[in-house]
Coordinates of N, CA and C and ligand atoms in Angstrom, one line a residue:
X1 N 96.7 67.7 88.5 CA 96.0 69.0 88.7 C 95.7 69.2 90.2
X2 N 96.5 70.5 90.4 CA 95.5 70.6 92.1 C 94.2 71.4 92.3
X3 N 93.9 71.2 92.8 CA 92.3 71.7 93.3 C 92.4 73.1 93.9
X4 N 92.2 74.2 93.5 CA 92.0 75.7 93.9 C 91.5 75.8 95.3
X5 N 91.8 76.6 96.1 CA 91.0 76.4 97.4 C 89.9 77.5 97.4
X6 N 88.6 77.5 98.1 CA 87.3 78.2 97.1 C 87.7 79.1 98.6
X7 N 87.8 80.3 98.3 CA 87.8 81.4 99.3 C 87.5 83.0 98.3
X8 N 86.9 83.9 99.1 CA 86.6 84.9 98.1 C 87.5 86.1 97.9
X9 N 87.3 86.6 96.8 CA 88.7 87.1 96.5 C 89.0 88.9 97.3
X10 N 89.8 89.2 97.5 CA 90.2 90.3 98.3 C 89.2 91.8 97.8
X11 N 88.9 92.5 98.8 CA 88.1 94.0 98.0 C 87.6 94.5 99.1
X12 N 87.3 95.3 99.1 CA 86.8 96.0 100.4 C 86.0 96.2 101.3
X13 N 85.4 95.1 101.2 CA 84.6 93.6 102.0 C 85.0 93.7 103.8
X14 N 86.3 93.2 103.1 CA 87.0 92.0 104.1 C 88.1 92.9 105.1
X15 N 87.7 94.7 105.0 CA 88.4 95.5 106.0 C 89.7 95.5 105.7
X16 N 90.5 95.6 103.9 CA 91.4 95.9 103.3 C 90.8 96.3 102.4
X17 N 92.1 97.0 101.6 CA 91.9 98.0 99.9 C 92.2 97.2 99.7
X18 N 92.6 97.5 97.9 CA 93.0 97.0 96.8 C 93.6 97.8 96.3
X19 N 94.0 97.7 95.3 CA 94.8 98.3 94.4 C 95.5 97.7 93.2
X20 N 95.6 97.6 92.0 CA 95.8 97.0 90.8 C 96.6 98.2 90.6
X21 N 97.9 97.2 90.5 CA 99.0 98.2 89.5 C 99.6 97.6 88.8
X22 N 99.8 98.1 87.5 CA 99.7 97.4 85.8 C 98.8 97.2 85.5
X23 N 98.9 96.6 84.2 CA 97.6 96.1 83.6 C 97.7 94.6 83.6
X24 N 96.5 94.4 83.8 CA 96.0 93.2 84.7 C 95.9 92.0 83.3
X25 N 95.7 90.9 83.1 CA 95.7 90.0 81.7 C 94.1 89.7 81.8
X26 N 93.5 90.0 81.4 CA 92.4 89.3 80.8 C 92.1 87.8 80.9
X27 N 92.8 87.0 80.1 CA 92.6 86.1 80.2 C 93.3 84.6 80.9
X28 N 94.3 85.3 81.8 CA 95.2 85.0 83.2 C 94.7 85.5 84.8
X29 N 94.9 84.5 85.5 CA 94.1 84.7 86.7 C 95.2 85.9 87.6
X30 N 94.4 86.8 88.0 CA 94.7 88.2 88.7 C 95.8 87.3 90.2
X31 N 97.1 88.6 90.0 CA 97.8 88.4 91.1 C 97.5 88.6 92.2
X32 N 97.0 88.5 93.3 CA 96.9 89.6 94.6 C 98.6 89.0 95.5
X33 N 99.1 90.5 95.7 CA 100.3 90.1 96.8 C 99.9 91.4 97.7
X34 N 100.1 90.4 99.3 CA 100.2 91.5 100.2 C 101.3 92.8 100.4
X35 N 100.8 93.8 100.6 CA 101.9 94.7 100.8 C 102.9 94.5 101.8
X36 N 102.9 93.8 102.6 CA 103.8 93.5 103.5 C 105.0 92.4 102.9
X37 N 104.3 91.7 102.3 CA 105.1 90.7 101.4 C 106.2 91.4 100.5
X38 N 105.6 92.4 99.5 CA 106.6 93.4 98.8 C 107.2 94.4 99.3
X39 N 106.9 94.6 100.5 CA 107.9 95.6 101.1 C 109.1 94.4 101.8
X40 N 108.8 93.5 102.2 CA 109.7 92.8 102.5 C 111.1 92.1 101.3
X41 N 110.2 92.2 100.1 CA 110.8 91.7 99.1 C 111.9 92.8 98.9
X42 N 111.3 94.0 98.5 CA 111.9 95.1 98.1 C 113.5 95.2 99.1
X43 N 113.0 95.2 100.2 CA 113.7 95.4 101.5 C 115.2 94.3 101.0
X44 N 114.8 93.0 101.4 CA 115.7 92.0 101.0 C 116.9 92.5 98.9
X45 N 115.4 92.8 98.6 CA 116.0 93.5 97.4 C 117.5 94.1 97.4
X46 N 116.7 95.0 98.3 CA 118.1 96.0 98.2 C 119.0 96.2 99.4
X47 N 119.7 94.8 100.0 CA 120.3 94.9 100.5 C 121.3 94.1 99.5
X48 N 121.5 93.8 98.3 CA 122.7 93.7 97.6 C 122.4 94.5 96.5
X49 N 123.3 95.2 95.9 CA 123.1 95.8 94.4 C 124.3 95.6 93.8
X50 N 125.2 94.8 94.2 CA 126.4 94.2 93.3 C 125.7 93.0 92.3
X51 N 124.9 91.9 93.4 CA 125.2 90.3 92.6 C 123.3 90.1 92.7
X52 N 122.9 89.1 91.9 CA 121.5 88.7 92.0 C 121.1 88.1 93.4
X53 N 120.4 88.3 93.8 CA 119.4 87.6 95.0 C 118.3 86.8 95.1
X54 N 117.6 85.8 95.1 CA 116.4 85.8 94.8 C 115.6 84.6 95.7
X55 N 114.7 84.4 95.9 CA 113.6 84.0 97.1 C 112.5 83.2 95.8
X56 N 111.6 82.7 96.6 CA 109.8 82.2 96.3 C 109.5 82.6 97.1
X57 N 108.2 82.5 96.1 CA 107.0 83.4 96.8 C 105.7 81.8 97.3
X58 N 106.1 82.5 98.6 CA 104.5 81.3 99.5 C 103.0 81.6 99.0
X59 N 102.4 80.9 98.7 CA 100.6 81.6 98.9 C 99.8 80.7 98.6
X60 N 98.9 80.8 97.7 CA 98.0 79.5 97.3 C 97.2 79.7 96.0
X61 N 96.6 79.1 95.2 CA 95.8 78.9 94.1 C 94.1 79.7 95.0
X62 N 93.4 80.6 95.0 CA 92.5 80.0 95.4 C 91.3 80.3 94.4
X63 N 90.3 80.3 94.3 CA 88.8 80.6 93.6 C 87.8 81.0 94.3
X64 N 87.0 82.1 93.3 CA 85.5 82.1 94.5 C 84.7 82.0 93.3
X65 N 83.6 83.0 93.5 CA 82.2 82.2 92.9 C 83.0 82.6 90.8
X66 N 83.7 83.8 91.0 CA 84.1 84.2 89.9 C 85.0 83.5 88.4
X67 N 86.4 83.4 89.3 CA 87.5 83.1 88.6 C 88.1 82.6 89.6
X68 N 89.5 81.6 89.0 CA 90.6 82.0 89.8 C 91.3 82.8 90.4
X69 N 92.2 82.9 91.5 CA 93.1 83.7 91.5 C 94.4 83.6 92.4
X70 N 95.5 83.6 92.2 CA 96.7 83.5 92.8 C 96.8 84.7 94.0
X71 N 97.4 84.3 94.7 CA 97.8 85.0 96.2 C 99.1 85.1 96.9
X72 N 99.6 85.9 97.2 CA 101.1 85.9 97.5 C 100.9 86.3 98.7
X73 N 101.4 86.0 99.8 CA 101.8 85.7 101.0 C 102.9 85.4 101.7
X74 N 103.6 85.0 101.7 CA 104.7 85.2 102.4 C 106.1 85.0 101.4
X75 N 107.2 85.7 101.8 CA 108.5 85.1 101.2 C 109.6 84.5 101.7
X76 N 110.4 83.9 101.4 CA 111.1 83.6 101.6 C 112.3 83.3 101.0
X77 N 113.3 83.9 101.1 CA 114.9 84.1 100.7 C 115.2 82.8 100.2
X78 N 116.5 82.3 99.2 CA 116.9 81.6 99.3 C 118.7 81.6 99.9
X79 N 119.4 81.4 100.4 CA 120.5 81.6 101.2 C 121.3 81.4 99.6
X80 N 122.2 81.7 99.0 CA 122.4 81.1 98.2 C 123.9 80.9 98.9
X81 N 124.7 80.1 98.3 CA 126.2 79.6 98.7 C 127.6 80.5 97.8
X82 N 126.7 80.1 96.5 CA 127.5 80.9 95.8 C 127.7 82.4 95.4
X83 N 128.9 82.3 95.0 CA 129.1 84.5 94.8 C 129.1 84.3 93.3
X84 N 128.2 83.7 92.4 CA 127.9 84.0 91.3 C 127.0 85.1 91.3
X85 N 127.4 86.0 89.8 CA 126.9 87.1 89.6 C 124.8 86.6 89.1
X86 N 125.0 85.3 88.6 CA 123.2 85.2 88.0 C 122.7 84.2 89.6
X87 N 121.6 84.8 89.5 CA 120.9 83.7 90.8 C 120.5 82.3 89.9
X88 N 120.5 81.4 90.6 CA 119.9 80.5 90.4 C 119.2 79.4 91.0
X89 N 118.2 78.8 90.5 CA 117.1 78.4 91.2 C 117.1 77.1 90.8
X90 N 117.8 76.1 91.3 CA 118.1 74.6 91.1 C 117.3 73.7 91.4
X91 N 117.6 72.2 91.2 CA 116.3 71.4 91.2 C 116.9 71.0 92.7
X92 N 117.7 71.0 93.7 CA 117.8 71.5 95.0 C 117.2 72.3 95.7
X93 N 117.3 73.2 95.1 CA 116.5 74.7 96.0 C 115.5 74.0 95.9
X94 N 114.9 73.7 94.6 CA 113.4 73.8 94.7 C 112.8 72.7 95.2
X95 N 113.4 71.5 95.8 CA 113.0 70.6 96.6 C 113.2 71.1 98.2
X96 N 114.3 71.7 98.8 CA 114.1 72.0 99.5 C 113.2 73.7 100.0
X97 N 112.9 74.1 99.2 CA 111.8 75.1 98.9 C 110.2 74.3 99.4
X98 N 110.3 73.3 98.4 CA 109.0 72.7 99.3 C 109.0 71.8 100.6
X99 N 110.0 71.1 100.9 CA 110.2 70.9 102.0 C 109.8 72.0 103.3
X100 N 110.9 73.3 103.3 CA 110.5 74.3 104.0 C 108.8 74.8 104.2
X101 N 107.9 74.8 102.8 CA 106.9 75.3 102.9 C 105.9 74.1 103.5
X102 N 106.4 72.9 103.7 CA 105.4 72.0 104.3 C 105.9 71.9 106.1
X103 N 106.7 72.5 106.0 CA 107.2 72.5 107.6 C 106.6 73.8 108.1
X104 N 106.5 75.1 107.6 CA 106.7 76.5 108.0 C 104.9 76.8 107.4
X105 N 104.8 76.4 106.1 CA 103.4 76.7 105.8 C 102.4 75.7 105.2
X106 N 102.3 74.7 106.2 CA 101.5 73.5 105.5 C 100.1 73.8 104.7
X107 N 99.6 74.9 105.2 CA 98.5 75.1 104.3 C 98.8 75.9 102.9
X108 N 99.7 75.9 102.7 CA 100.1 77.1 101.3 C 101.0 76.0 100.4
X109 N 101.1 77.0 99.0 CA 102.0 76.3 98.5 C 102.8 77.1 97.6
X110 N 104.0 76.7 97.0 CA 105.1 77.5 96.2 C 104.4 78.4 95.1
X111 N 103.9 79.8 94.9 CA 103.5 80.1 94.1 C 104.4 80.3 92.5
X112 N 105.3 80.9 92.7 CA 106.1 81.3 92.4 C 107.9 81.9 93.0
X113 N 108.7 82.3 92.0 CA 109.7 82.8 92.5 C 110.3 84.5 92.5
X114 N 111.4 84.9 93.0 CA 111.9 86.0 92.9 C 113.3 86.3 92.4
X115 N 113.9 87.3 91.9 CA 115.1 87.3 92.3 C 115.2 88.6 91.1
X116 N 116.4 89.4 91.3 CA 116.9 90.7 91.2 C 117.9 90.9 89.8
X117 N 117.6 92.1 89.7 CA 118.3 92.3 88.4 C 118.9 94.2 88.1
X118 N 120.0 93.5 89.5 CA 120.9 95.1 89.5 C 121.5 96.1 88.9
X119 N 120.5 96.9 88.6 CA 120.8 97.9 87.0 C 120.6 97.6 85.8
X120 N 120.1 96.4 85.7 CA 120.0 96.0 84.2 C 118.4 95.6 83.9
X121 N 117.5 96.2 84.6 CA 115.6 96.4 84.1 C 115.4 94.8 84.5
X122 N 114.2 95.1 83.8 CA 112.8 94.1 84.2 C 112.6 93.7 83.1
X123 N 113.0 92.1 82.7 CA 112.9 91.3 82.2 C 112.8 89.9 82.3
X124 N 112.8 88.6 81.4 CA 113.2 87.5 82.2 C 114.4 87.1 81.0
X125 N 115.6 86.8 81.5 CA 116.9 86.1 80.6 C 116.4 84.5 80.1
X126 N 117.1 84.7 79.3 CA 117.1 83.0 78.5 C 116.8 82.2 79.6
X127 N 117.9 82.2 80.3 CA 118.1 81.3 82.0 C 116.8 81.6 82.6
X128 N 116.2 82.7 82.4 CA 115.4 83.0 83.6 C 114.2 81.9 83.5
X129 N 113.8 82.1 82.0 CA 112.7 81.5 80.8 C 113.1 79.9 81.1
X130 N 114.3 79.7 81.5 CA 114.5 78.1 81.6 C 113.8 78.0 82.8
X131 N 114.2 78.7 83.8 CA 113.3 77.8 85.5 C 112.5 78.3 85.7
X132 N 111.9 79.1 84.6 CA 110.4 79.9 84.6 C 110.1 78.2 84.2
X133 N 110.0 77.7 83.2 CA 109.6 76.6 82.4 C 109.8 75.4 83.5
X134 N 110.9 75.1 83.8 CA 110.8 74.0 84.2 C 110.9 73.5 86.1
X135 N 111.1 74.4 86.7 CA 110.3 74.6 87.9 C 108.6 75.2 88.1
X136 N 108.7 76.2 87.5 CA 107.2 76.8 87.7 C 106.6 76.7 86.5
X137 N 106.3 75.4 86.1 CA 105.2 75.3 84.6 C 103.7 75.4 85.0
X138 N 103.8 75.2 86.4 CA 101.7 75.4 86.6 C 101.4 77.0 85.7
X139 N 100.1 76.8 85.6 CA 99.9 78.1 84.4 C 99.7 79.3 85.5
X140 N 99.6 79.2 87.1 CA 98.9 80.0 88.1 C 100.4 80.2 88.6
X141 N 101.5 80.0 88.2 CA 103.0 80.3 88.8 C 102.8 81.4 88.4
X142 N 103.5 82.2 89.1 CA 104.3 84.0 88.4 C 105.6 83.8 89.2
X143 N 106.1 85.0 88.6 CA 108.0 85.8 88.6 C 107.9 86.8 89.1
X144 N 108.8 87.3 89.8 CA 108.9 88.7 90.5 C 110.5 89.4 90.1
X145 N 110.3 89.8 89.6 CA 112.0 90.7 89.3 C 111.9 92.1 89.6
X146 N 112.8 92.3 90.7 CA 113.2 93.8 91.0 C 114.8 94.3 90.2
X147 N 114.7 95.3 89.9 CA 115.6 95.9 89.7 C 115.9 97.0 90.9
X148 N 117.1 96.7 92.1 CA 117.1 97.7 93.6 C 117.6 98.8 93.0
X149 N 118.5 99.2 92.0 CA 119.4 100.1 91.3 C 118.1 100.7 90.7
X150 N 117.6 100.7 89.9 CA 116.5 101.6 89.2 C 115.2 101.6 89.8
X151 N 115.0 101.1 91.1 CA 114.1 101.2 91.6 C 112.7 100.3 91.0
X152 N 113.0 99.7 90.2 CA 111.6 98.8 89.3 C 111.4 97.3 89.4
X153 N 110.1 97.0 89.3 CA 109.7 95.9 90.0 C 108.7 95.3 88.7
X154 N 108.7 94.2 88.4 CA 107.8 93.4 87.4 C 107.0 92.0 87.7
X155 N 106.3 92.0 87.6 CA 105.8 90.0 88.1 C 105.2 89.6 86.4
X156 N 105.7 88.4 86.7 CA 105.7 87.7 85.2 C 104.7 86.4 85.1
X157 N 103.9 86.4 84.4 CA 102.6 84.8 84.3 C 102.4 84.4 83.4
X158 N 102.0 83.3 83.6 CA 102.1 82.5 82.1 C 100.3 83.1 81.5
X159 N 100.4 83.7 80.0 CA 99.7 84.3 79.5 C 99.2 83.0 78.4
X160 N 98.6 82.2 78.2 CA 98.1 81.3 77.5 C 99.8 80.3 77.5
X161 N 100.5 79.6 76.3 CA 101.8 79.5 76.1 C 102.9 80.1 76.9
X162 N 102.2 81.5 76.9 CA 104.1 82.1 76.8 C 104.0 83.2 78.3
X163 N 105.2 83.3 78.9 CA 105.6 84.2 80.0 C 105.4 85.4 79.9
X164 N 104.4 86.2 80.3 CA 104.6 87.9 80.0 C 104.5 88.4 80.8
X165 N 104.9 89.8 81.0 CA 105.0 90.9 82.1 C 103.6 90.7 82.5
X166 N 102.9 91.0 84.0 CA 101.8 91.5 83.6 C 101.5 92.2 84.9
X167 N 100.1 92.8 85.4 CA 100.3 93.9 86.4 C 99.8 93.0 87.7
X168 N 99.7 93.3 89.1 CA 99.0 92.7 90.3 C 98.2 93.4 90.8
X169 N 97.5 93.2 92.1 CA 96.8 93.6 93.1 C 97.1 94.0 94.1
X170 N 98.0 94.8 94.6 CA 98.0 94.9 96.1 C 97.5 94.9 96.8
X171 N 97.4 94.2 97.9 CA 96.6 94.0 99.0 C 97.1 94.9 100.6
X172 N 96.3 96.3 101.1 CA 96.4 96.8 102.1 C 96.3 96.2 103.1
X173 N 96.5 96.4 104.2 CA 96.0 96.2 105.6 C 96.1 94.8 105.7
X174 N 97.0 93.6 104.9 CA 96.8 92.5 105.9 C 98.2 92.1 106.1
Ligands
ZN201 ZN1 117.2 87.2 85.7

């Protein structure tokens, strides 16, 4: 188990908005991702609309006096090699995923992943559900799927057991 880092959570405090878009889980700890982060994602998004693309997401676990809550912060692409039509997210990548974030972001860590789904919506595939599962099993991981062709974007958390759509926080001005 790792240890949450106790910092307080984003609101209009701290000389940024907020903003919750979707509906938020109840009983799953709230996303916050900076808007700089998702425009960059978006950006990288749609520079292919043939084949999948997909990145992790940098940030951290953190907690304040409340709840937990997950934080998204930076991204980062994954280069892939191959011209396969599905992304994938290997037990390679994901070693050298954390490699990179202990070089580039030693205070953060892998929150979750990304990756695109051109013309075909916002969902997670069988496959997807597999390295949902077996890369990102901490319960504080989420998914990010854009679709660049229809313009739509989903983040995915583990809801007690099981993986479900659910909504975030945008974070303004940082
Ligand atoms: Zn997929």
């Amino acid at each position: 188990m790792i240890e949450p880092t106790i910092k307080t959570a984003h609101g209009s405090q701290d000389g940024v908005s907020v903003k919750a878009i979707g509906t938020l889980h109840e009983s799953a700890a709230p996303v916050f991702v900076y808007e700089s982060v998702l425009e960059e994602i978006l950006d990288y998004s749609h520079r292919d609309l043939t084949r999948e693309v997909g990145g992790y997401l940098v940030g951290d676990l953190c907690t304040d006096q409340s709840r937990p809550y997950v934080e998204v912060t930076n991204f980062c692409p994954v280069k892939g090699k191959s011209q396969a039509a599905n992304f994938t997210f290997t037990r390679e990548a994901s070693s050298a995923a954390q490699r990179d974030i202990a070089t580039r972001f030693p205070d953060k860590r892998m929150v979750g992943w990304h990756h695109t789904h051109p013309g075909i919506g916002i969902f997670l595939s069988g496959y997807d559900l597999f390295i949902h599962r077996n890369f990102f099993s901490e319960w504080w991981h989420v998914a990010i799927v854009v679709d660049p062709k229809r313009q739509e974007l989903g983040f995915f958390q583990w809801v007690e057991e099981e993986i479900d759509l659910c909504g975030f926080i945008c974070v303004y001005g940082k």
